[in-house]
Amino acid sequence: MSLLPYLRSLRALAAVAQAGSSQRAAALLHVAQSSVTRAVLALEAQLAKPLFERVGRGMRPTAQGRQLALRATRALQFLAAADRHHTRSVALSWHGSPLALGVTERHLQVLQALAEAGSEGRAAGQLGVSQPAVHQSLQQLEHMAAASLFIRTRSGLRLDEAGEALLLACQLALAELRQASEEWPEPGPALQGQLVIGTLPFSTTMLLAPAVELLLTQQPEVRVVVIDGTFDALVARLRHAELDCIVGALRSQPPAAELTQEVLFEDRLAVMARAGHPLLTQPGLDWPAVRSAQWVMPMPNTPAELAFAQMVQAAGLLPPAPQVRANSALMMQAMLCGSDRLALMSPRQVAREMAAGLLAELPLPVQHASRKIGILWRSDYLPTPAAAQWQSIVRQLGETLSSQTLT
């Protein structure tokens, strides 16, 4: 069930959970006490569960009410962070933010549609409403945010800095409400909900696939979506709460201040070739023997490319021409199997291909900085029970892989 239509009730829920009574919550929200009471009762009726215990001195949230209030508070606080009524140095509590107190489902829909469509007319068509209605909602949103949100050009509308910040805040808030829906108890003991994982090249075989399989064995009602892509593209999706996490080779530092990375294990790289490659039978193979070899090279600005450069420098070779680059393990393996090219790869990643007699490791010393495999999260991420179990599983598998020899 989507909780977005119940923003008004969720504000009342969060305020009562914080204040301890409907009277004090009404003072926080600047509304009548009866309005708060009706909103809470409506939400309890919709969810078919009591959210508060009515006690002599006020209202005490149930365990389920407390968790839902936590998610609602986080969502509202994300919106308050984009409110320009405050200075950047002073945080604004959500119940002091005109934006967090006034925004509705329609406002969020209009912002998203305008950002995608680039004009009020196209956004109106997308939402099935009139252009004046879109314009009015935008004016209300800009008033609540105390900032213009779009740059108006001949070609249409484009988000300005405040608009980008508000769109990000809305996406983070919506993610909290989605997670709240997934946490809401359904009949039966199994965990439910959806986990969306971004995966970087060369992380699927040794870590991601076994972790997903183990999670689904333990929790068959959980849905898992795996999305692969480049590092920059996945980071953008993670920052906007379109992903729960990213799994793969980590950079030396997190790419943004609001992201946190966790190292699970270190991996080594080796020079790989097809089985039957002429260099495999060459006695006393050394680096000068591969001086004229052709390579499938890593993508630019990746840990693998850095390791490749370190390997070439340590071997005393000139960097080869980047005739072919690939960030797909399958593409790299296919090119190796169909030619005499070489590639710098993780033996763990291609262990099955090596066992099947398709690929082999050349006995060359490869010197490079440690390659750290791990997970990237949003620093403020609050996992659902399913996501928390996923975290536990990948950490356990990471410990197992870390304890295994790299030779």
Coordinates of N, CA, C and O in Angstrom, one line a residue, residues 20 27 39 42 50 60 66 77 80 112 135 152 157 160 170 181 197 223 239 241 291 310 320 339 354 372 394-395:
G20 N 3.6 13.2 22.5 CA 3.0 12.4 23.5 C 1.6 12.6 23.8 O 0.9 11.9 24.6
A27 N -0.3 21.7 18.8 CA 0.5 23.0 19.0 C 1.7 22.9 18.0 O 2.1 23.9 17.5
A39 N -7.0 12.8 12.0 CA -6.0 12.3 11.1 C -5.4 10.9 11.6 O -5.2 10.0 10.8
A42 N -8.0 8.2 11.2 CA -8.2 7.8 9.8 C -7.0 6.9 9.4 O -7.2 5.9 8.6
P50 N -4.1 -0.5 15.6 CA -3.9 0.7 16.5 C -2.5 1.1 16.4 O -1.5 0.3 16.4
R60 N 0.7 6.8 23.8 CA 1.9 6.1 23.7 C 1.9 5.3 22.5 O 1.0 4.4 22.3
R66 N 5.4 3.2 16.5 CA 6.7 3.8 16.7 C 7.6 3.7 15.4 O 8.2 4.6 15.0
Q77 N 11.7 15.1 7.7 CA 13.0 15.8 7.9 C 13.8 16.0 6.6 O 14.5 17.0 6.5
A80 N 12.3 19.0 5.1 CA 12.6 20.2 5.8 C 14.1 20.6 5.4 O 14.4 21.8 5.4
Q112 N 8.0 16.2 -9.9 CA 8.6 15.1 -10.6 C 8.3 15.2 -12.1 O 9.2 15.1 -13.0
H135 N 0.7 24.9 -13.0 CA 1.3 26.2 -12.6 C 1.0 26.6 -11.2 O 1.9 27.1 -10.5
R152 N 13.8 29.2 -16.3 CA 12.9 29.2 -17.4 C 13.7 29.7 -18.7 O 14.2 30.8 -18.7
L157 N 11.7 24.3 -19.1 CA 12.1 24.5 -17.7 C 13.2 23.6 -17.3 O 13.3 22.4 -17.8
D160 N 16.8 24.5 -11.1 CA 17.9 25.2 -10.6 C 18.5 24.5 -9.3 O 18.1 23.4 -9.0
C170 N 12.7 15.1 -2.0 CA 11.5 14.4 -2.3 C 11.7 12.9 -2.6 O 10.9 12.0 -2.1
S181 N 6.1 1.1 4.0 CA 5.1 0.2 3.5 C 5.6 -1.2 3.5 O 4.8 -2.2 3.9
I197 N 19.6 -3.5 -5.8 CA 21.1 -3.6 -5.7 C 21.8 -3.2 -6.9 O 21.5 -3.7 -8.0
R223 N 11.7 -9.6 -2.7 CA 11.9 -9.4 -4.1 C 13.3 -8.7 -4.3 O 13.5 -7.7 -3.6
R239 N 22.4 7.9 -4.6 CA 22.1 9.2 -3.9 C 20.7 9.6 -3.9 O 20.2 10.2 -3.0
A241 N 18.2 7.5 -3.8 CA 17.4 6.5 -3.2 C 16.8 5.5 -4.2 O 15.8 4.9 -3.8
R291 N 55.5 -8.2 -24.4 CA 55.6 -6.8 -24.8 C 54.7 -6.5 -26.0 O 54.1 -5.4 -26.1
Q310 N 49.6 0.3 -12.8 CA 50.6 -0.1 -11.8 C 51.4 -1.3 -12.3 O 52.6 -1.4 -12.1
P320 N 50.1 -0.2 -23.4 CA 49.6 -0.6 -24.7 C 48.5 0.4 -25.2 O 47.9 1.1 -24.4
S339 N 40.3 -15.2 -29.1 CA 41.5 -14.5 -29.6 C 42.7 -14.8 -28.7 O 42.6 -15.6 -27.8
M354 N 37.9 -21.1 -15.5 CA 39.2 -21.8 -15.4 C 39.0 -23.2 -15.1 O 39.7 -24.1 -15.7
K372 N 40.0 -3.4 -3.2 CA 39.0 -3.6 -2.2 C 37.6 -3.8 -2.7 O 37.1 -3.0 -3.5
V394 N 25.9 -10.5 3.3 CA 27.0 -10.1 2.5 C 28.3 -9.9 3.4 O 29.4 -10.2 3.0
R395 N 28.1 -9.5 4.7 CA 29.2 -9.4 5.6 C 29.8 -10.8 5.9 O 31.0 -10.9 6.0

